[in-house]
Amino acid sequence: ISIIDINIRKNVTLMPEEAEDMWHTYNLLQVGDSLRASTIRKVQTESATGSVGSSRVRTTLTLSVETIDFDSQACQLRVKGTNMEENQYVKMGAYHTIELELNRKFTLAKKSWDSVVLDRIEQACDAAQKADVAAVVMQEGLANLVLVTPAMTLLRAKVEVTIPRKRRGSCTQHEKALERFYEAVMQAIIRHINFDVVKCVLVGSPGFVKDQFISYLFKEAVRQDNKLLLENRPKFMLVHSSSGHKYSLKEILSDPAVTSRLSDTKAAGEVKALEEFYKMLQHEPDRAFYGIAHVEKAAEALAVDTLLISDKLFRHQDIPTRSRYVRLVDNVRDNGGNVRMFSSLHVSGEQLTQLSGVAAILRFPIADLSEPEDESSSDED
């Protein structure tokens, strides 16, 4: 995202430049905000002879936001609301849906700008935080190719090929099917990985599938003289995974060898924080709290060293509930703690959601807080 103009007590004008920016925008928008953007409106026209037709015109509208719909696979964002500024095509108060477009600016105005929103804008505008990790998790006959960006885990291709079993005395059917499978995975890598951006391609599998695939990949690259693959060979890193399913990505990202290689990516930092939390929960449970009520009490005691919190909680439509989470974040930061904001579209964020979306690693142990946990506020609208 590029900031075009910012008047933070009033509004900010932004320009989404790539698909992931739509996810950031989704997290910036709230019901009740006003959004000004260019859009297409269908308008009825009447000719001199009285015949009625319709045409599509491009116009700029300012909507009072009522519903926000994000399609995570297509990275498309639609915002529906009522028109706040009448023009020749659209009456005041009329409903309209704006689909935000890449490389078209929009202006967002809010009644109040809190620290979480301002952080999100800063993060979205940081060019260093882009999709710099790709992963292929595979087993015989199944591969998932995923891009790991700071904000989301995007499944880009799924390859499935039936591999017949080896028969005694003849392996040809098995070998041919394997070759078809490897070829399809290779094509997915060429099609979906932008090697100008991606610093590392993780290839994970049980057993020797990954080794056999990499051997095939570079033999083919030499045979076809594919300079793109040959030049980027050092970026490929082989790791163990228990399967070729997408959930195996979690164990790949928490592999210590991978973590050190990816130390400069936000995704690795979040996975590491979650690992530390689970270790603490196991070995020193009085220093690992989760659930809003318990974590708030730890924050009041100035005990929170690292706060792990899901961005899903800040999309809550109930203002007091959202404010409660913002207060928690501000409190932890003001008292020298670290705040790790997890994306609910990341495998690590999905895990954190199972802990009601908020957890904390404490500086010092606090005896178990046995009051009943208040979970009601962590339900998303």
Tab-separated table of C-alpha atoms in Angstrom:
chain	number	residue	atom	x	y	z
A	1	ILE	CA	0.000	0.000	0.000
A	2	SER	CA	1.154	3.543	-0.669
A	3	ILE	CA	0.063	6.432	1.527
A	4	ILE	CA	-1.142	9.195	-0.792
A	5	ASP	CA	-2.235	11.602	1.901
A	6	ILE	CA	-2.712	11.401	5.656
A	7	ASN	CA	-4.570	13.666	8.060
A	8	ILE	CA	-4.795	11.273	10.964
A	9	ARG	CA	-7.414	13.036	13.030
A	10	LYS	CA	-9.605	13.100	9.950
A	11	ASN	CA	-8.828	10.729	7.074
A	12	VAL	CA	-6.154	8.821	5.173
A	13	THR	CA	-5.869	8.244	1.416
A	14	LEU	CA	-4.273	4.923	0.455
A	15	MET	CA	-3.546	3.048	-2.761
A	16	PRO	CA	-3.534	-0.780	-2.707
A	17	GLU	CA	-0.795	-2.042	-5.022
A	18	GLU	CA	-0.985	-5.830	-4.635
A	19	ALA	CA	-3.476	-8.495	-3.580
A	20	GLU	CA	-2.262	-8.676	0.024
A	21	ASP	CA	-3.014	-4.967	0.487
A	22	MET	CA	-6.717	-5.863	0.288
A	23	TRP	CA	-6.286	-7.963	3.450
A	24	HIS	CA	-4.731	-5.007	5.261
A	25	THR	CA	-7.575	-2.775	4.051
A	26	TYR	CA	-10.133	-5.331	5.289
A	27	ASN	CA	-8.553	-5.044	8.729
A	28	LEU	CA	-8.599	-1.229	8.607
A	29	LEU	CA	-12.292	-0.950	7.718
A	30	GLN	CA	-15.032	-0.915	10.334
A	31	VAL	CA	-18.800	-0.477	10.179
A	32	GLY	CA	-19.559	3.238	10.564
A	33	ASP	CA	-16.398	4.408	8.751
A	34	SER	CA	-16.777	6.499	5.623
A	35	LEU	CA	-15.099	5.261	2.452
A	36	ARG	CA	-14.608	7.436	-0.630
A	37	ALA	CA	-13.603	5.637	-3.824
A	38	SER	CA	-14.136	5.468	-7.560
A	39	THR	CA	-16.777	2.922	-8.591
A	40	ILE	CA	-19.031	1.843	-11.461
A	41	ARG	CA	-22.748	2.629	-11.180
A	42	LYS	CA	-25.501	1.382	-13.469
A	43	VAL	CA	-27.617	4.383	-14.512
A	44	GLN	CA	-30.973	4.405	-16.315
A	45	THR	CA	-31.170	6.780	-19.261
A	46	GLU	CA	-34.152	7.976	-21.256
A	47	SER	CA	-33.686	9.023	-24.877
A	48	ALA	CA	-35.550	11.837	-26.649
A	49	THR	CA	-37.975	9.267	-28.058
A	50	GLY	CA	-38.809	8.033	-24.567
A	51	SER	CA	-37.062	4.651	-24.785
A	52	VAL	CA	-35.324	3.642	-21.540
A	53	GLY	CA	-31.877	2.096	-21.521
A	54	SER	CA	-29.115	1.673	-18.994
A	55	SER	CA	-25.454	2.493	-19.073
A	56	ARG	CA	-22.517	2.042	-16.712
A	57	VAL	CA	-20.755	5.169	-15.524
A	58	ARG	CA	-17.663	5.649	-13.399
A	59	THR	CA	-18.287	7.968	-10.477
A	60	THR	CA	-16.753	8.726	-7.079
A	61	LEU	CA	-18.922	7.970	-4.053
A	62	THR	CA	-18.550	8.352	-0.289
A	63	LEU	CA	-20.259	5.500	1.559
A	64	SER	CA	-21.138	5.071	5.205
A	65	VAL	CA	-19.834	1.497	5.621
A	66	GLU	CA	-22.433	-1.133	6.604
A	67	THR	CA	-21.029	-4.476	5.439
A	68	ILE	CA	-17.499	-5.573	4.541
A	69	ASP	CA	-16.925	-8.759	2.548
A	70	PHE	CA	-13.441	-10.188	1.933
A	71	ASP	CA	-12.735	-13.137	-0.380
A	72	SER	CA	-9.399	-14.507	0.897
A	73	GLN	CA	-8.701	-16.726	-2.123
A	74	ALA	CA	-9.271	-14.022	-4.743
A	75	CYS	CA	-8.111	-11.212	-2.379
A	76	GLN	CA	-11.167	-9.166	-3.352
A	77	LEU	CA	-12.818	-6.664	-1.048
A	78	ARG	CA	-16.419	-5.429	-1.385
A	79	VAL	CA	-17.874	-2.717	0.800
A	80	LYS	CA	-21.604	-1.978	0.958
A	81	GLY	CA	-23.152	1.113	2.470
A	82	THR	CA	-25.295	4.213	1.935
A	83	ASN	CA	-24.229	7.208	-0.108
A	84	MET	CA	-23.249	10.243	2.011
A	85	GLU	CA	-22.711	12.803	-0.767
A	86	GLU	CA	-25.335	13.161	-3.482
A	87	ASN	CA	-24.228	13.474	-7.094
A	88	GLN	CA	-25.939	13.426	-10.510
A	89	TYR	CA	-26.056	9.614	-10.564
A	90	VAL	CA	-26.691	8.570	-6.962
A	91	LYS	CA	-29.166	10.002	-4.465
A	92	MET	CA	-28.296	10.680	-0.853
A	93	GLY	CA	-28.857	7.561	1.298
A	94	ALA	CA	-28.987	5.193	-1.708
A	95	TYR	CA	-27.279	1.805	-1.259
A	96	HIS	CA	-24.207	0.978	-3.293
A	97	THR	CA	-21.445	-1.642	-3.264
A	98	ILE	CA	-17.868	-0.594	-3.994
A	99	GLU	CA	-15.342	-3.227	-5.017
A	100	LEU	CA	-11.939	-1.776	-4.167
A	101	GLU	CA	-9.471	-2.057	-7.035
A	102	LEU	CA	-5.701	-2.362	-7.195
A	103	ASN	CA	-3.863	0.845	-8.136
A	104	ARG	CA	-6.956	2.972	-7.479
A	105	LYS	CA	-6.796	5.172	-4.421
A	106	PHE	CA	-9.473	5.349	-1.734
A	107	THR	CA	-9.980	7.654	1.253
A	108	LEU	CA	-10.944	6.299	4.662
A	109	ALA	CA	-12.352	8.462	7.459
A	110	LYS	CA	-12.994	7.214	11.000
A	111	LYS	CA	-14.629	8.605	14.106
A	112	SER	CA	-11.545	7.554	16.064
A	113	TRP	CA	-8.095	6.277	15.069
A	114	ASP	CA	-6.691	3.837	17.631
A	115	SER	CA	-3.151	2.480	17.960
A	116	VAL	CA	-4.017	-0.865	16.320
A	117	VAL	CA	-5.329	0.851	13.149
A	118	LEU	CA	-2.266	3.124	12.960
A	119	ASP	CA	0.031	0.091	13.369
A	120	ARG	CA	-1.791	-1.717	10.589
A	121	ILE	CA	-1.266	1.251	8.225
A	122	GLU	CA	2.441	1.351	9.102
A	123	GLN	CA	2.805	-2.405	8.576
A	124	ALA	CA	0.906	-2.326	5.267
A	125	CYS	CA	3.161	0.430	3.936
A	126	ASP	CA	6.419	-1.329	4.880
A	127	ALA	CA	7.792	-2.566	1.557
A	128	ALA	CA	10.218	-4.946	3.300
A	129	GLN	CA	7.335	-7.072	4.588
A	130	LYS	CA	6.265	-8.836	1.418
A	131	ALA	CA	5.807	-12.508	0.420
A	132	ASP	CA	9.361	-13.737	0.621
A	133	VAL	CA	8.786	-17.419	1.480
A	134	ALA	CA	7.238	-20.172	-0.621
A	135	ALA	CA	6.662	-23.741	0.547
A	136	VAL	CA	5.853	-27.008	-1.169
A	137	VAL	CA	4.589	-29.715	1.208
A	138	MET	CA	4.318	-33.058	-0.524
A	139	GLN	CA	3.881	-36.819	-0.277
A	140	GLU	CA	3.599	-39.331	-3.112
A	141	GLY	CA	0.726	-38.119	-5.295
A	142	LEU	CA	-0.151	-34.977	-3.297
A	143	ALA	CA	1.517	-31.555	-3.134
A	144	ASN	CA	0.388	-28.172	-1.816
A	145	LEU	CA	2.213	-25.047	-2.966
A	146	VAL	CA	1.825	-22.156	-0.554
A	147	LEU	CA	3.069	-18.555	-0.413
A	148	VAL	CA	3.789	-17.286	3.090
A	149	THR	CA	3.437	-13.505	3.368
A	150	PRO	CA	3.571	-11.467	6.573
A	151	ALA	CA	-0.214	-11.313	6.632
A	152	MET	CA	-1.470	-14.554	5.161
A	153	THR	CA	-0.770	-18.113	4.042
A	154	LEU	CA	-2.020	-18.370	0.458
A	155	LEU	CA	-2.610	-21.752	-1.159
A	156	ARG	CA	-1.570	-21.209	-4.770
A	157	ALA	CA	-1.723	-24.756	-6.197
A	158	LYS	CA	-2.777	-28.232	-5.176
A	159	VAL	CA	-1.432	-31.140	-7.240
A	160	GLU	CA	-3.032	-34.594	-6.969
A	161	VAL	CA	-1.985	-37.562	-9.117
A	162	THR	CA	-2.946	-41.194	-8.478
A	163	ILE	CA	0.231	-43.260	-8.127
A	164	PRO	CA	-0.265	-47.015	-8.689
A	165	ARG	CA	1.642	-49.340	-6.365
A	166	LYS	CA	4.863	-50.995	-7.446
A	167	ARG	CA	4.186	-54.467	-8.829
A	168	ARG	CA	6.607	-57.315	-8.420
A	169	GLY	CA	8.787	-57.452	-11.510
A	170	SER	CA	7.427	-54.199	-12.996
A	171	CYS	CA	7.613	-50.624	-11.742
A	172	THR	CA	6.890	-48.837	-15.017
A	173	GLN	CA	3.324	-47.709	-14.163
A	174	HIS	CA	4.500	-46.453	-10.772
A	175	GLU	CA	7.518	-44.615	-12.254
A	176	LYS	CA	5.476	-43.001	-15.057
A	177	ALA	CA	2.840	-41.727	-12.621
A	178	LEU	CA	5.549	-40.339	-10.305
A	179	GLU	CA	7.132	-38.516	-13.217
A	180	ARG	CA	3.742	-37.002	-14.174
A	181	PHE	CA	3.328	-35.890	-10.564
A	182	TYR	CA	6.807	-34.307	-10.352
A	183	GLU	CA	6.264	-32.560	-13.695
A	184	ALA	CA	2.971	-31.033	-12.447
A	185	VAL	CA	4.639	-29.786	-9.238
A	186	MET	CA	7.497	-28.306	-11.271
A	187	GLN	CA	5.036	-26.417	-13.489
A	188	ALA	CA	3.229	-25.091	-10.392
A	189	ILE	CA	6.549	-23.772	-9.020
A	190	ILE	CA	7.386	-22.032	-12.313
A	191	ARG	CA	3.881	-20.553	-12.573
A	192	HIS	CA	3.309	-19.387	-8.994
A	193	ILE	CA	6.679	-18.447	-7.473
A	194	ASN	CA	8.085	-15.008	-8.188
A	195	PHE	CA	11.809	-15.576	-7.666
A	196	ASP	CA	12.475	-11.824	-7.717
A	197	VAL	CA	10.678	-11.588	-4.369
A	198	VAL	CA	10.902	-15.064	-2.832
A	199	LYS	CA	14.075	-15.552	-0.781
A	200	CYS	CA	13.486	-19.165	0.156
A	201	VAL	CA	11.507	-22.154	-1.182
A	202	LEU	CA	10.885	-24.782	1.492
A	203	VAL	CA	10.269	-28.297	0.172
A	204	GLY	CA	8.957	-30.673	2.817
A	205	SER	CA	7.821	-34.298	2.751
A	206	PRO	CA	7.962	-37.542	4.716
A	207	GLY	CA	10.745	-39.938	3.659
A	208	PHE	CA	12.686	-39.318	0.448
A	209	VAL	CA	9.888	-37.826	-1.696
A	210	LYS	CA	11.373	-34.318	-1.424
A	211	ASP	CA	14.884	-35.542	-2.346
A	212	GLN	CA	13.610	-37.479	-5.364
A	213	PHE	CA	11.557	-34.473	-6.464
A	214	ILE	CA	14.467	-32.016	-6.173
A	215	SER	CA	16.690	-34.433	-8.089
A	216	TYR	CA	14.011	-34.599	-10.843
A	217	LEU	CA	13.460	-30.803	-10.790
A	218	PHE	CA	17.087	-29.865	-11.421
A	219	LYS	CA	17.734	-32.693	-13.880
A	220	GLU	CA	14.789	-31.339	-15.904
A	221	ALA	CA	15.966	-27.745	-15.440
A	222	VAL	CA	19.343	-28.699	-16.951
A	223	ARG	CA	17.701	-30.686	-19.767
A	224	GLN	CA	15.306	-27.822	-20.612
A	225	ASP	CA	17.953	-25.163	-19.933
A	226	ASN	CA	15.551	-23.457	-17.494
A	227	LYS	CA	17.759	-20.589	-16.293
A	228	LEU	CA	15.137	-19.352	-13.800
A	229	LEU	CA	15.281	-22.588	-11.785
A	230	LEU	CA	19.036	-23.097	-12.170
A	231	GLU	CA	19.894	-19.563	-11.019
A	232	ASN	CA	17.613	-19.893	-7.982
A	233	ARG	CA	18.791	-23.352	-6.900
A	234	PRO	CA	20.383	-22.001	-3.639
A	235	LYS	CA	16.940	-20.772	-2.509
A	236	PHE	CA	15.559	-24.338	-2.251
A	237	MET	CA	15.713	-25.847	1.224
A	238	LEU	CA	14.716	-29.441	2.058
A	239	VAL	CA	12.941	-30.114	5.347
A	240	HIS	CA	11.028	-32.984	6.902
A	241	SER	CA	7.231	-32.830	7.113
A	242	SER	CA	4.877	-35.573	8.272
A	243	SER	CA	2.591	-35.269	5.210
A	244	GLY	CA	1.791	-33.335	2.042
A	245	HIS	CA	-1.267	-31.668	3.584
A	246	LYS	CA	-1.370	-27.913	4.179
A	247	TYR	CA	-1.400	-28.294	7.992
A	248	SER	CA	2.170	-29.708	7.789
A	249	LEU	CA	3.314	-26.176	6.969
A	250	LYS	CA	3.099	-25.403	10.697
A	251	GLU	CA	5.764	-27.983	11.607
A	252	ILE	CA	7.996	-26.912	8.695
A	253	LEU	CA	7.933	-23.273	9.815
A	254	SER	CA	8.810	-24.216	13.386
A	255	ASP	CA	11.810	-26.362	12.340
A	256	PRO	CA	14.856	-24.651	13.996
A	257	ALA	CA	16.902	-24.787	10.757
A	258	VAL	CA	14.063	-23.048	8.903
A	259	THR	CA	13.535	-20.495	11.678
A	260	SER	CA	17.169	-19.374	11.535
A	261	ARG	CA	17.061	-19.146	7.725
A	262	LEU	CA	13.842	-17.119	7.865
A	263	SER	CA	14.837	-15.020	10.873
A	264	ASP	CA	14.106	-11.800	8.999
A	265	THR	CA	10.506	-12.677	8.149
A	266	LYS	CA	7.532	-11.782	10.324
A	267	ALA	CA	5.926	-15.216	9.779
A	268	ALA	CA	8.865	-16.976	11.456
A	269	GLY	CA	8.698	-14.593	14.423
A	270	GLU	CA	5.063	-15.417	15.071
A	271	VAL	CA	5.592	-19.163	14.804
A	272	LYS	CA	8.517	-18.868	17.261
A	273	ALA	CA	6.426	-16.850	19.752
A	274	LEU	CA	3.663	-19.470	19.634
A	275	GLU	CA	6.202	-22.291	20.138
A	276	GLU	CA	7.587	-20.462	23.188
A	277	PHE	CA	4.069	-20.046	24.577
A	278	TYR	CA	3.317	-23.782	24.265
A	279	LYS	CA	6.669	-24.692	25.842
A	280	MET	CA	5.928	-22.348	28.732
A	281	LEU	CA	2.403	-23.791	29.108
A	282	GLN	CA	3.941	-27.243	29.427
A	283	HIS	CA	6.880	-26.488	31.745
A	284	GLU	CA	5.859	-23.321	33.664
A	285	PRO	CA	2.063	-23.016	33.358
A	286	ASP	CA	2.018	-20.070	35.811
A	287	ARG	CA	3.880	-18.035	33.158
A	288	ALA	CA	1.545	-18.836	30.211
A	289	PHE	CA	-1.983	-17.409	30.221
A	290	TYR	CA	-4.677	-17.359	27.561
A	291	GLY	CA	-8.208	-15.959	27.265
A	292	ILE	CA	-9.005	-12.256	27.565
A	293	ALA	CA	-9.891	-12.117	31.295
A	294	HIS	CA	-6.742	-13.958	32.458
A	295	VAL	CA	-4.425	-12.038	30.138
A	296	GLU	CA	-5.962	-8.705	31.237
A	297	LYS	CA	-5.273	-9.580	34.891
A	298	ALA	CA	-1.659	-10.440	34.038
A	299	ALA	CA	-1.334	-7.118	32.166
A	300	GLU	CA	-2.727	-5.227	35.181
A	301	ALA	CA	-0.019	-6.905	37.286
A	302	LEU	CA	2.573	-5.647	34.702
A	303	ALA	CA	3.527	-9.290	34.163
A	304	VAL	CA	3.118	-9.602	30.363
A	305	ASP	CA	6.409	-10.018	28.505
A	306	THR	CA	4.914	-11.039	25.122
A	307	LEU	CA	1.273	-10.642	24.088
A	308	LEU	CA	0.058	-12.917	21.279
A	309	ILE	CA	-3.174	-11.591	19.785
A	310	SER	CA	-5.188	-12.380	16.641
A	311	ASP	CA	-6.155	-9.597	14.228
A	312	LYS	CA	-9.574	-11.302	14.080
A	313	LEU	CA	-10.423	-9.715	17.456
A	314	PHE	CA	-10.067	-6.199	16.042
A	315	ARG	CA	-12.718	-6.874	13.407
A	316	HIS	CA	-15.320	-7.095	16.190
A	317	GLN	CA	-18.265	-4.833	15.305
A	318	ASP	CA	-19.055	-4.133	18.950
A	319	ILE	CA	-17.058	-0.946	19.736
A	320	PRO	CA	-16.620	-1.541	23.528
A	321	THR	CA	-15.327	-5.078	22.840
A	322	ARG	CA	-12.847	-3.856	20.238
A	323	SER	CA	-11.765	-1.054	22.607
A	324	ARG	CA	-11.097	-3.660	25.294
A	325	TYR	CA	-8.558	-5.409	23.037
A	326	VAL	CA	-6.980	-2.087	21.972
A	327	ARG	CA	-6.594	-1.129	25.684
A	328	LEU	CA	-4.883	-4.460	26.354
A	329	VAL	CA	-2.409	-3.914	23.478
A	330	ASP	CA	-1.666	-0.328	24.634
A	331	ASN	CA	-1.246	-1.438	28.251
A	332	VAL	CA	1.290	-4.164	27.344
A	333	ARG	CA	3.274	-1.784	25.093
A	334	ASP	CA	3.230	1.043	27.655
A	335	ASN	CA	4.739	-1.326	30.212
A	336	GLY	CA	7.580	-2.474	27.977
A	337	GLY	CA	6.043	-5.734	26.720
A	338	ASN	CA	6.167	-7.044	23.124
A	339	VAL	CA	2.991	-7.361	21.073
A	340	ARG	CA	2.781	-9.983	18.337
A	341	MET	CA	-0.228	-9.446	16.074
A	342	PHE	CA	-1.159	-12.760	14.396
A	343	SER	CA	-3.006	-12.941	11.105
A	344	SER	CA	-6.067	-15.212	11.215
A	345	LEU	CA	-5.121	-16.271	7.652
A	346	HIS	CA	-1.799	-17.727	8.867
A	347	VAL	CA	-1.453	-21.291	10.154
A	348	SER	CA	-0.057	-19.835	13.409
A	349	GLY	CA	-3.058	-17.471	13.638
A	350	GLU	CA	-5.465	-20.380	13.186
A	351	GLN	CA	-3.776	-22.085	16.169
A	352	LEU	CA	-4.008	-18.951	18.293
A	353	THR	CA	-7.739	-18.689	17.500
A	354	GLN	CA	-8.179	-22.034	19.293
A	355	LEU	CA	-6.884	-20.268	22.440
A	356	SER	CA	-9.660	-17.622	22.034
A	357	GLY	CA	-7.288	-15.434	20.007
A	358	VAL	CA	-5.280	-14.009	22.910
A	359	ALA	CA	-2.400	-15.447	24.945
A	360	ALA	CA	0.561	-14.135	26.917
A	361	ILE	CA	4.025	-15.213	28.027
A	362	LEU	CA	4.662	-13.693	31.476
A	363	ARG	CA	7.815	-12.141	32.952
A	364	PHE	CA	7.181	-13.827	36.274
A	365	PRO	CA	4.788	-16.539	37.475
A	366	ILE	CA	1.321	-15.634	38.726
A	367	ALA	CA	-0.619	-18.283	40.632
A	368	ASP	CA	-3.498	-19.769	38.659
A	369	LEU	CA	-6.415	-17.372	38.260
A	370	SER	CA	-9.311	-19.653	38.977
A	371	GLU	CA	-12.147	-17.216	38.199
A	372	PRO	CA	-14.301	-18.374	35.272
A	373	GLU	CA	-12.934	-17.258	31.913
A	374	ASP	CA	-15.006	-14.616	30.141
A	375	GLU	CA	-15.145	-15.948	26.585
A	376	SER	CA	-18.198	-14.064	25.369
A	377	SER	CA	-16.200	-11.147	24.043
A	378	SER	CA	-13.978	-13.185	21.751
A	379	ASP	CA	-16.802	-14.308	19.443
A	380	GLU	CA	-16.506	-12.635	16.092
A	381	ASP	CA	-19.612	-10.880	14.886
